[in-house]
Coordinates of C-alpha atoms and ligand atoms in Angstrom, one line a residue:
X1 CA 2.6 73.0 43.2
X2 CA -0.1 73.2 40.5
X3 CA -2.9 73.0 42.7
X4 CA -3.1 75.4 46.2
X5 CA -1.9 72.7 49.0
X6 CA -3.5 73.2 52.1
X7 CA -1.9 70.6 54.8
X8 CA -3.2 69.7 58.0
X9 CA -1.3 68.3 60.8
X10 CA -3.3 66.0 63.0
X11 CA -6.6 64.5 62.2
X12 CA -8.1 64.6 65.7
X13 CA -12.0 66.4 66.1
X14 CA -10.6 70.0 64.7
X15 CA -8.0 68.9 62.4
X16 CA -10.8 66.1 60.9
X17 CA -13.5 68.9 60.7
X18 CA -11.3 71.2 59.2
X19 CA -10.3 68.7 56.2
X20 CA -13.9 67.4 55.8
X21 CA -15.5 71.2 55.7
X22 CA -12.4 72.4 53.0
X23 CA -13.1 68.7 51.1
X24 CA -16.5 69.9 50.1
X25 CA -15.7 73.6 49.2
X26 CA -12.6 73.1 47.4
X27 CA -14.2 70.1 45.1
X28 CA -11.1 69.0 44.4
X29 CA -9.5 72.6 43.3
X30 CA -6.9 72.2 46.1
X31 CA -5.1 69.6 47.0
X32 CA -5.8 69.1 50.9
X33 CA -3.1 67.0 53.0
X34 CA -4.0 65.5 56.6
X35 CA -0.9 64.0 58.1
X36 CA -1.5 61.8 61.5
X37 CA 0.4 59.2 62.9
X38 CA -2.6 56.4 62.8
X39 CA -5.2 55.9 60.1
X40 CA -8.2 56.8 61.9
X41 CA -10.1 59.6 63.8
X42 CA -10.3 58.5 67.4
X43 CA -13.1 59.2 69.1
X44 CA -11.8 59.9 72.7
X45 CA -15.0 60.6 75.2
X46 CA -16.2 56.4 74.8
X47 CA -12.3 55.5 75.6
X48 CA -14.0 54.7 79.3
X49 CA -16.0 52.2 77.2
X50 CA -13.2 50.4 75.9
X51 CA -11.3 50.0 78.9
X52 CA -14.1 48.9 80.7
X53 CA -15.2 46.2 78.2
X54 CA -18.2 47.5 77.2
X55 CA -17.2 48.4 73.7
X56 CA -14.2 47.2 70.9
X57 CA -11.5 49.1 70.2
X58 CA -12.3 49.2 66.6
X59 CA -15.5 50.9 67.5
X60 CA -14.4 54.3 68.7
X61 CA -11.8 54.2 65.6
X62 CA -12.9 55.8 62.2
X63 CA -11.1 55.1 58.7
X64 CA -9.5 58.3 57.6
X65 CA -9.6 57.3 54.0
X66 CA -13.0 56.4 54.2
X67 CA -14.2 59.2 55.9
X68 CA -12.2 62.0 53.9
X69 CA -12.9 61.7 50.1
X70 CA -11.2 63.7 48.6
X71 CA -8.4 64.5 50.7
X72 CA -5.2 63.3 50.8
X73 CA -4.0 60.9 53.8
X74 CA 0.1 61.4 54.5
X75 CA 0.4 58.5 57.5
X76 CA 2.9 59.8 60.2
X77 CA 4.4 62.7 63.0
X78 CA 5.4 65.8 62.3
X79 CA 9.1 66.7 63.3
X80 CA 9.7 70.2 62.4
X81 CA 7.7 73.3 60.9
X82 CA 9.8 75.2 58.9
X83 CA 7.4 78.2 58.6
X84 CA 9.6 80.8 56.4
X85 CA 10.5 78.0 53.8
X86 CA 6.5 76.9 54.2
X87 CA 7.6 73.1 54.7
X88 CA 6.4 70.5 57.5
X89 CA 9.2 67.4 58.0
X90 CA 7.1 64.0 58.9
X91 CA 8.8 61.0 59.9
X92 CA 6.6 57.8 58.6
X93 CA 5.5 55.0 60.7
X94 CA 8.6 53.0 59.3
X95 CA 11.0 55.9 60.0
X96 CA 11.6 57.6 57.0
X97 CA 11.6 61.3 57.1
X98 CA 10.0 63.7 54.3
X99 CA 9.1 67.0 53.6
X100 CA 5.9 68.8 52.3
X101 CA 5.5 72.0 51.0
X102 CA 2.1 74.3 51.7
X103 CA 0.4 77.2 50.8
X104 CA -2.0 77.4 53.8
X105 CA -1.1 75.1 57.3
X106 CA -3.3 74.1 59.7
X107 CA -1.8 73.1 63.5
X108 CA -4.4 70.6 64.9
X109 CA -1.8 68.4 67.5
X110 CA -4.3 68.4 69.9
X111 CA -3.1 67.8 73.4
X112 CA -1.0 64.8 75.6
X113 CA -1.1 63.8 79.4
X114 CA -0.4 66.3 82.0
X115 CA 2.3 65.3 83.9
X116 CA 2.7 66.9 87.9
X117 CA 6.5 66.9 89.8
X118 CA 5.0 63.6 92.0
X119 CA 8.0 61.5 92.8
X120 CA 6.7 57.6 91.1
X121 CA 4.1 58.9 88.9
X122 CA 6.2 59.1 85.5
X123 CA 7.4 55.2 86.1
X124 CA 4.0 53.8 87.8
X125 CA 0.7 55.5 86.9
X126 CA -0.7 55.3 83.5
X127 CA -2.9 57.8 81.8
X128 CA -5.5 57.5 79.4
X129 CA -5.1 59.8 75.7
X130 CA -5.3 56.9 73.3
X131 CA -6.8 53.4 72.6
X132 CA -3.8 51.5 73.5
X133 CA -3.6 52.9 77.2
X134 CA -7.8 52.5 77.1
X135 CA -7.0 48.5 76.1
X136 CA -4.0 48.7 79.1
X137 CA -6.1 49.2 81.3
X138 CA -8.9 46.5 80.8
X139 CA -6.4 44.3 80.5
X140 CA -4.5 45.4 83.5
X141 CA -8.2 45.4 85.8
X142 CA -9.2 42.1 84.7
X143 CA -5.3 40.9 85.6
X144 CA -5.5 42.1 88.8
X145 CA -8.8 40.7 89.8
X146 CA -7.8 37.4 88.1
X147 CA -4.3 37.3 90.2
X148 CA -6.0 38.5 94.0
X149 CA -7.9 35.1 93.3
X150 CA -4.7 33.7 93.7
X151 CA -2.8 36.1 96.0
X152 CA 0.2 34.9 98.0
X153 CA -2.0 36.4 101.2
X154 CA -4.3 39.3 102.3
X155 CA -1.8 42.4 101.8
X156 CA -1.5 41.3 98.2
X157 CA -5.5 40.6 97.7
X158 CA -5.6 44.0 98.7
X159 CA -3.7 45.6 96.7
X160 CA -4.6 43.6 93.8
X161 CA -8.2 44.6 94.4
X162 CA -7.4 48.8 95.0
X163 CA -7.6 51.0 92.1
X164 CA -6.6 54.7 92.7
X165 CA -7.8 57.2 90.2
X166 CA -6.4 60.6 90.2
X167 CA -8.5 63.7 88.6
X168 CA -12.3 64.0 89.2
X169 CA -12.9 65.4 85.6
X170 CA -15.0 64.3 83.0
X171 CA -12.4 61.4 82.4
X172 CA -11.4 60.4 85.9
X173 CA -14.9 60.1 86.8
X174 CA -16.3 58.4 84.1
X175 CA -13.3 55.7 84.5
X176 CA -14.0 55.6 88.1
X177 CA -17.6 55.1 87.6
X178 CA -17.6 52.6 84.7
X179 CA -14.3 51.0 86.6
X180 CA -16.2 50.1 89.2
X181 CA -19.2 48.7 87.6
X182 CA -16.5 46.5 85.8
X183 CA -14.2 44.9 88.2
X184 CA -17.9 44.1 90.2
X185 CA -18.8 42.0 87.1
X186 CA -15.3 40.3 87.6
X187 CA -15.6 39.2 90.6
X188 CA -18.7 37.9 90.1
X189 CA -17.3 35.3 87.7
X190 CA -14.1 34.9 89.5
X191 CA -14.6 35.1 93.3
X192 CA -11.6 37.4 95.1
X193 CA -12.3 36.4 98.5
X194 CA -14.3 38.6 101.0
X195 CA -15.4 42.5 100.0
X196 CA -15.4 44.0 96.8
X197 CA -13.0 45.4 94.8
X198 CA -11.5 49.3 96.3
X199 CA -11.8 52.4 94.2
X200 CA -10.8 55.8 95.2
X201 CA -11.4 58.8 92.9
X202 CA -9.1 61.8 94.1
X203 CA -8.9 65.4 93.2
X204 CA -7.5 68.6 94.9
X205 CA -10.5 70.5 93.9
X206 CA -13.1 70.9 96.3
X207 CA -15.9 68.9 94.3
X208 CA -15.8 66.2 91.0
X209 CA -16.1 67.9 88.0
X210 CA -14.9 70.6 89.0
X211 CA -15.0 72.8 85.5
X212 CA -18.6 71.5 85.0
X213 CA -21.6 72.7 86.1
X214 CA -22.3 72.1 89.9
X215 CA -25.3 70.2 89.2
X216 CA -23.5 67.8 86.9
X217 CA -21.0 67.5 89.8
X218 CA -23.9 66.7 92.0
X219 CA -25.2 64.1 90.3
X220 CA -22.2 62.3 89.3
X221 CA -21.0 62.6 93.2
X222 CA -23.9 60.7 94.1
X223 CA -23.5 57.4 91.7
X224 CA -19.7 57.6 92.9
X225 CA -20.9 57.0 96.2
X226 CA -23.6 54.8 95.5
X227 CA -21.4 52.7 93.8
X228 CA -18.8 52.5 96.9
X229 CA -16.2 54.7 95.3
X230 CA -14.6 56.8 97.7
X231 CA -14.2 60.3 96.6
X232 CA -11.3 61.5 98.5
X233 CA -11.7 65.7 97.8
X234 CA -8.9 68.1 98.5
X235 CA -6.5 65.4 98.0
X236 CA -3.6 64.5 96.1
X237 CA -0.8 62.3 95.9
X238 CA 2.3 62.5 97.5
X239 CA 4.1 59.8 96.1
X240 CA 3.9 56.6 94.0
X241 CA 5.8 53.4 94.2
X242 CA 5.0 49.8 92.9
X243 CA 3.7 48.5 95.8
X244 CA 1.1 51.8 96.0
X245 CA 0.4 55.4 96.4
X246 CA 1.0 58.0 99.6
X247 CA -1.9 60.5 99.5
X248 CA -1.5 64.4 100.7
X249 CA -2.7 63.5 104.0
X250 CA -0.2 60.8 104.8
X251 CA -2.3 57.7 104.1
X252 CA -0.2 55.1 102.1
X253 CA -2.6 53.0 100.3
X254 CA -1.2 49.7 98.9
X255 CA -2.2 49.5 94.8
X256 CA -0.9 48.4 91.8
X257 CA -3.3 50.2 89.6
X258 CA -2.2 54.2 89.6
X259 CA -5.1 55.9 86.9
X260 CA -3.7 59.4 85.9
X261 CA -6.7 61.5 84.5
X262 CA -5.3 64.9 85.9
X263 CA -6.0 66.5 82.2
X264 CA -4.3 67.5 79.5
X265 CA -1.2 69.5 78.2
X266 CA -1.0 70.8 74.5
X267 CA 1.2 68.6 72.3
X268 CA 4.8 69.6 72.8
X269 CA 5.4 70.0 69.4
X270 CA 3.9 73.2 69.2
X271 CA 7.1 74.5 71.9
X272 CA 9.7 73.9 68.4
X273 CA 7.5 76.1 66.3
X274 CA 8.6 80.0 67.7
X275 CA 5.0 81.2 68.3
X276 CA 3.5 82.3 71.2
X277 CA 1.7 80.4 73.2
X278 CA -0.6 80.9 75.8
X279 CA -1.3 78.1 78.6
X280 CA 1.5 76.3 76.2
X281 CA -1.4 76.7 73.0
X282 CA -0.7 78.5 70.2
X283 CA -1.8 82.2 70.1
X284 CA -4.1 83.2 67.5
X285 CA -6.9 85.6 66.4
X286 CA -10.6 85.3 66.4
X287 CA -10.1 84.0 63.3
X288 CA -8.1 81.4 64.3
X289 CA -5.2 82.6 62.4
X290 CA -1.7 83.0 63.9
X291 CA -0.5 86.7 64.4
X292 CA 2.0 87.7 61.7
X293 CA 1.4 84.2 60.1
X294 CA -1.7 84.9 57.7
X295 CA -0.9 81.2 56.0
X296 CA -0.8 79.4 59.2
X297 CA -3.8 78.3 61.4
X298 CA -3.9 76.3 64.4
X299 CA -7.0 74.5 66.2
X300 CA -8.8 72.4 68.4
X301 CA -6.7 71.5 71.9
X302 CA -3.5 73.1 70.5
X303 CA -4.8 76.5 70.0
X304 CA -5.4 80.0 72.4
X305 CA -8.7 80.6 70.6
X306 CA -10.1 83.7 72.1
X307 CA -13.6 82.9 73.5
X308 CA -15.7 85.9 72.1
X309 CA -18.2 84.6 74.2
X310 CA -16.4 85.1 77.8
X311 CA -14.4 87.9 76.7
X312 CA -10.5 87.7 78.1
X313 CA -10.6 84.0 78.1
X314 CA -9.6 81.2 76.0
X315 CA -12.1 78.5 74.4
X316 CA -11.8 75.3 76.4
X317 CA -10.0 72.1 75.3
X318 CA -13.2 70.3 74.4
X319 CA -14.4 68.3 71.5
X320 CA -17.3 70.3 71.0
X321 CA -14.8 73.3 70.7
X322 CA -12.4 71.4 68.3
X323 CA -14.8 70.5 65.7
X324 CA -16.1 73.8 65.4
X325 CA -13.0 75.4 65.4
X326 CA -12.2 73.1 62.2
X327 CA -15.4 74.2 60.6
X328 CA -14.3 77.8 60.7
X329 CA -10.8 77.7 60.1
X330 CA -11.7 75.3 56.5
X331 CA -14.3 78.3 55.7
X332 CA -11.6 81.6 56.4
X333 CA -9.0 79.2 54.4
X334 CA -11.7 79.4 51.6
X335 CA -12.1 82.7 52.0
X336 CA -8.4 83.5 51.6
X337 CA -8.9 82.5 48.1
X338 CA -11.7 84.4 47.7
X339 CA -14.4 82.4 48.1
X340 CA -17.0 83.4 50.7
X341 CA -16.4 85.7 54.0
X342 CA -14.1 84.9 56.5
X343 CA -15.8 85.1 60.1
X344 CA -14.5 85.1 63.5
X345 CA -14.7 82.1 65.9
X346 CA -18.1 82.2 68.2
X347 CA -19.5 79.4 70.0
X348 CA -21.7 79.1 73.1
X349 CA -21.3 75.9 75.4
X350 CA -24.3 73.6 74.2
X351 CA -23.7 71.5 77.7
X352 CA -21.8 69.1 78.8
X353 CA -22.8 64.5 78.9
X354 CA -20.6 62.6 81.7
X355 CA -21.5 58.7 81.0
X356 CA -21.6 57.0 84.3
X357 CA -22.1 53.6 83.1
X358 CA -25.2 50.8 83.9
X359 CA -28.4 53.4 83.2
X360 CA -26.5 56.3 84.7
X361 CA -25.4 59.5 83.3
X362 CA -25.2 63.1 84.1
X363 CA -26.1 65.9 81.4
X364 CA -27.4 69.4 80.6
X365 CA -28.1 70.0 77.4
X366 CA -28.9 73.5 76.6
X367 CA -28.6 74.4 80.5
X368 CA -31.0 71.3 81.4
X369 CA -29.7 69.6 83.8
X370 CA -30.6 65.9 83.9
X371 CA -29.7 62.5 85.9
X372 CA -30.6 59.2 85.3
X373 CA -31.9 57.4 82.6
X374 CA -32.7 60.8 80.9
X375 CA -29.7 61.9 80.9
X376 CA -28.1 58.1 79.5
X377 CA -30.2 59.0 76.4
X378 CA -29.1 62.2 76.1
X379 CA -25.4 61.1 76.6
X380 CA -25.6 58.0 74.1
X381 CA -27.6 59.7 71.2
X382 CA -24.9 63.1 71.8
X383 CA -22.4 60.5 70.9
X384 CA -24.1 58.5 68.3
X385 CA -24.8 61.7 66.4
X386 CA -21.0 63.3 66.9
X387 CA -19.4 60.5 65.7
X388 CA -18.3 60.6 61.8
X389 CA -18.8 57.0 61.3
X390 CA -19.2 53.4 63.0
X391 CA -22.8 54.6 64.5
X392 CA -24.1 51.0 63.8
X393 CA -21.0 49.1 65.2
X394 CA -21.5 51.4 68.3
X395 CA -25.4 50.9 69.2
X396 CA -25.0 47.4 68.0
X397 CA -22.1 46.7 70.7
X398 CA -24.3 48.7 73.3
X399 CA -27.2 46.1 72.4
X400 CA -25.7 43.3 72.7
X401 CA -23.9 44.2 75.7
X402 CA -27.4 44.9 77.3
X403 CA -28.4 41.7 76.5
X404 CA -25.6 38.8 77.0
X405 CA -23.0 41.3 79.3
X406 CA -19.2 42.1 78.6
X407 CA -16.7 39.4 78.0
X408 CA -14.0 39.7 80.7
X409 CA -11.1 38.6 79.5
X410 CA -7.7 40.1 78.7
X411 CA -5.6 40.2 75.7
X412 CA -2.4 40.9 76.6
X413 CA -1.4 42.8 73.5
X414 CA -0.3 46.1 75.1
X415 CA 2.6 45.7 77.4
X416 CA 2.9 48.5 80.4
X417 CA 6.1 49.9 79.1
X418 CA 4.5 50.8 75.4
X419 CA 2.2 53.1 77.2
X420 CA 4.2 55.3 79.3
X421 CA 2.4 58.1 80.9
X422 CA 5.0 60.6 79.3
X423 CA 3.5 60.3 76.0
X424 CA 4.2 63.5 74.9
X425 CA 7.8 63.3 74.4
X426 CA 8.9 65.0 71.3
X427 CA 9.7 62.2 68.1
X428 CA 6.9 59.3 69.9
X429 CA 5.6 56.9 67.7
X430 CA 1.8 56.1 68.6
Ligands
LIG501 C1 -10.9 60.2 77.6 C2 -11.3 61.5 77.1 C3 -12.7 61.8 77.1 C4 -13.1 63.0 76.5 N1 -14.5 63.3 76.5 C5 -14.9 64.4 76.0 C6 -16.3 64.7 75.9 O1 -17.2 63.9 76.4 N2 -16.7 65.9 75.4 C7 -15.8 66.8 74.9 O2 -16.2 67.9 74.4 N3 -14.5 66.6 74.9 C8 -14.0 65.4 75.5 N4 -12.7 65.2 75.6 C9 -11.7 66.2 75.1 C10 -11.6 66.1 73.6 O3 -11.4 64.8 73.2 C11 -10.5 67.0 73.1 O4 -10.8 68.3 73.5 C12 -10.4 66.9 71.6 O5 -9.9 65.6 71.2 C13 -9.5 68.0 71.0 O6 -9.4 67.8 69.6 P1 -8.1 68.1 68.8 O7 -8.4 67.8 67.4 O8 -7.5 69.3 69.2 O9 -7.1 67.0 69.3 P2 -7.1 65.4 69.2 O10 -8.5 64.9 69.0 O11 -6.3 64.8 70.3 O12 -6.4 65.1 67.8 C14 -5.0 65.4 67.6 C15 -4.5 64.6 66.5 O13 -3.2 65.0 66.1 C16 -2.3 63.9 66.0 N5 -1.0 64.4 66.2 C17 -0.4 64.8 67.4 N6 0.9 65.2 67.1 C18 1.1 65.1 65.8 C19 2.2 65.3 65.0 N7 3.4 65.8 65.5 N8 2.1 65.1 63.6 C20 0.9 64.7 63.1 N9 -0.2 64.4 63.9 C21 -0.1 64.6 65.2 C22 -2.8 63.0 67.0 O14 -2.4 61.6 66.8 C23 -4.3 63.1 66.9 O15 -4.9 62.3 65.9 C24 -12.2 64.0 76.1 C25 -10.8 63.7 76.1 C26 -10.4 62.4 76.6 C27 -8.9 62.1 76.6

């Protein structure tokens, strides 16, 4: 290898950041590798948007080779780290297996769907990590409404018209809230019969959001309940089946739309690698480089990063984390080559925006806490601004969506067995 070869496995928000920041301070004196299994960044927190029509899939998708000059774009999964030999083994989207060799490695997996022992959930709920379980979904919520138009008799209209959410984070709730607002504009145009369409938004915590500041919570507690959805608190599910879902209580309620936004699990592929890991992320300094390992990094949703700011505890798996986390690891990669200082990993929370949908959000920038149209500013310019690319496509789908409404119609591309909620299995294809 003539050139220093830094590769970086996964181009999410840290493992993007890091291969943008070391782009512009290497000016091409190293040869800098992403490897990911799609070629674009995805842009995870407007996912609601997509599966709730209000936005095209294309839009929360950003070119990699576009958006990286200079850095090298290696299209497929990594399979095995052999860290002694210094060698990651990809297999390509066609199958093929191939090995690179590295001088500096950086572990940016991010993370997959939580799964919990529930009997049913594995074969009937789906979850919602990528863009084809986001374009699932809208399909399978306009299918249902469009089928309880035509339901055999009540029981099935029901059921048709039920859709059972389960986590009250930033995810659950903003699917729950946008859902809502959707499958009311479908029955508009395609009348279901009496009543509107059921959502429930469960949680065993004791309030929505519950890692978020309480006021957040508040707020978004209240547009749930404007909006009809029944927050069912302290609650969790029992069991799933196709014809619905038994909660903790005892209550079976008849479904066929299980939503499974309980969080996140680090990507299993970090298990193979023979680090420690913490909360199954790998362990690393302030620094961000792994113990004993001074070559190898790891970031973003994948990594223990201690916080320096709540001393004892880890950063959280945020976006706002992951990005910054890139940042620093592309400058102390740098600096192990001796240009500039390496520095440790410090970052306070800047706030938090949930995006309710319609003209609601709840936000607190900088500790503000807002609600409202306020806070649907703050949330939509927050996004506009920490999105590497497609900022036009994005306000321009907003606009128009103000103006003439979302099309409700399904595509049918993504079938339900090509977006099974165990997405993390070790050797997936995307
Ligand atoms: C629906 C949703 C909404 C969210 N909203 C917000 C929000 O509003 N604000 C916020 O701060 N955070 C939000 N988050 C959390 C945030 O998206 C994550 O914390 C962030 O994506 C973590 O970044 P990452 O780079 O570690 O992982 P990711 O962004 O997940 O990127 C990991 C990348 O690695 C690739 N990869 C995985 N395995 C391999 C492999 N074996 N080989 C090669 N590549 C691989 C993946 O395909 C992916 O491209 C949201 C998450 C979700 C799911």
């Amino acid at each position: 290898m003539a050139r220093p070869r830094i590769v970086i496995v996964g181009a999410g928000f840290a493992g993007f950041a890091a291969a943008r920041k070391l782009a512009k301070l290497s000016h091409g004196s190293a040869d800098i590798v992403v490897i990911n299994p799609t070629d674009y960044f995805l842009y995870l927190p407007l996912l609601p948007e997509v599966a709730t029509g209000l936005l095209e899939p294309r839009r929360v998708t950003v070119p990699l080779a576009a958006a990286l000059p200079g850095v090298r774009v290696v299209l497929g999964s990594v399979e095995a780290f052999d860290l002694d030999g210094r060698t990651v083994t990809l297999r390509d989207p066609e199958g093929a297996h191939r090995t690179i060799g590295y001088h500096r490695l950086v572990i940016a997996v991010g993370s997959v769907n939580k799964l919990l022992p529930v009997p049913g959930v594995v074969e009937h709920a789906h979850g919602f990590r990528g863009i084809s379980e986001a374009l699932y979904l809208r399909d399978h919520l306009t299918r249902q409404i469009e089928m309880a138009g035509n339901a055999a008799d009540e029981p099935e209209r029901q059921a048709r018209c039920t859709f059972v959410v389960v986590g009250a984070g930033y995810t659950g709730t903003e699917v729950a809230a946008q859902g809502v607002l959707y499958t009311d504009d479908l029955v508009r145009a395609r009348p279901v019969g009496h009543g509107r369409p059921r959502w429930l938004l469960l949680d065993t915590a004791e309030r929505v959001l519950p890692s978020l500041d309480h006021r957040l919570a508040e707020a978004a507690d209240a547009v749930l309940r404007e909006r009809g959805v029944e927050v069912l608190l302290k609650t969790s599910v029992q069991e799933a089946t196709a014809d619905g879902v038994r909660l903790s209580g005892g209550e079976f309620v008849p479904t066929r739309s299980l939503i499974w936004c309980v969080g996140v699990r680090p990507d299993p592929v970090v298990e193979g690698l023979g680090l420690a890991t913490e909360h199954g992320r790998v362990v690393v300094d302030e620094f961000l480089n792994v113990p004993g390992r001074p070559e190898v990094y790891a970031i973003g949703d994948a990594a223990a990063v201690p916080d320096l700011t709540r001393p004892g505890e880890i950063t959280g798996m945020t976006a706002q984390h992951a990005v910054r986390h890139g940042a620093v690891a592309a400058g102390n990669i740098a600096a192990s080559y001796g240009y500039g200082r390496r520095r440790a990993y410090r970052h306070h929370d800047l706030g938090f925006v949930v995006d309710l949908g319609g003209l609601d959000s709840a936000a607190n920038p900088l500790r503000l806490p807002l609600r409202g149209l306020p806070a649907k500013v703050v949330a939509r310019g927050y996004h506009l601004l920490s999105m590497p690319g497609n900022r036009v496509r994005v306000a321009g789908d907003w606009l128009l969506d103000s103006l003439l409404g979302r099309q409700g119609v399904q595509l049918g591309l993504i079938r339900g067995d090509a977006v099974p909620l165990d997405s993390g299995k070790p050797f997936s294809q995307p």
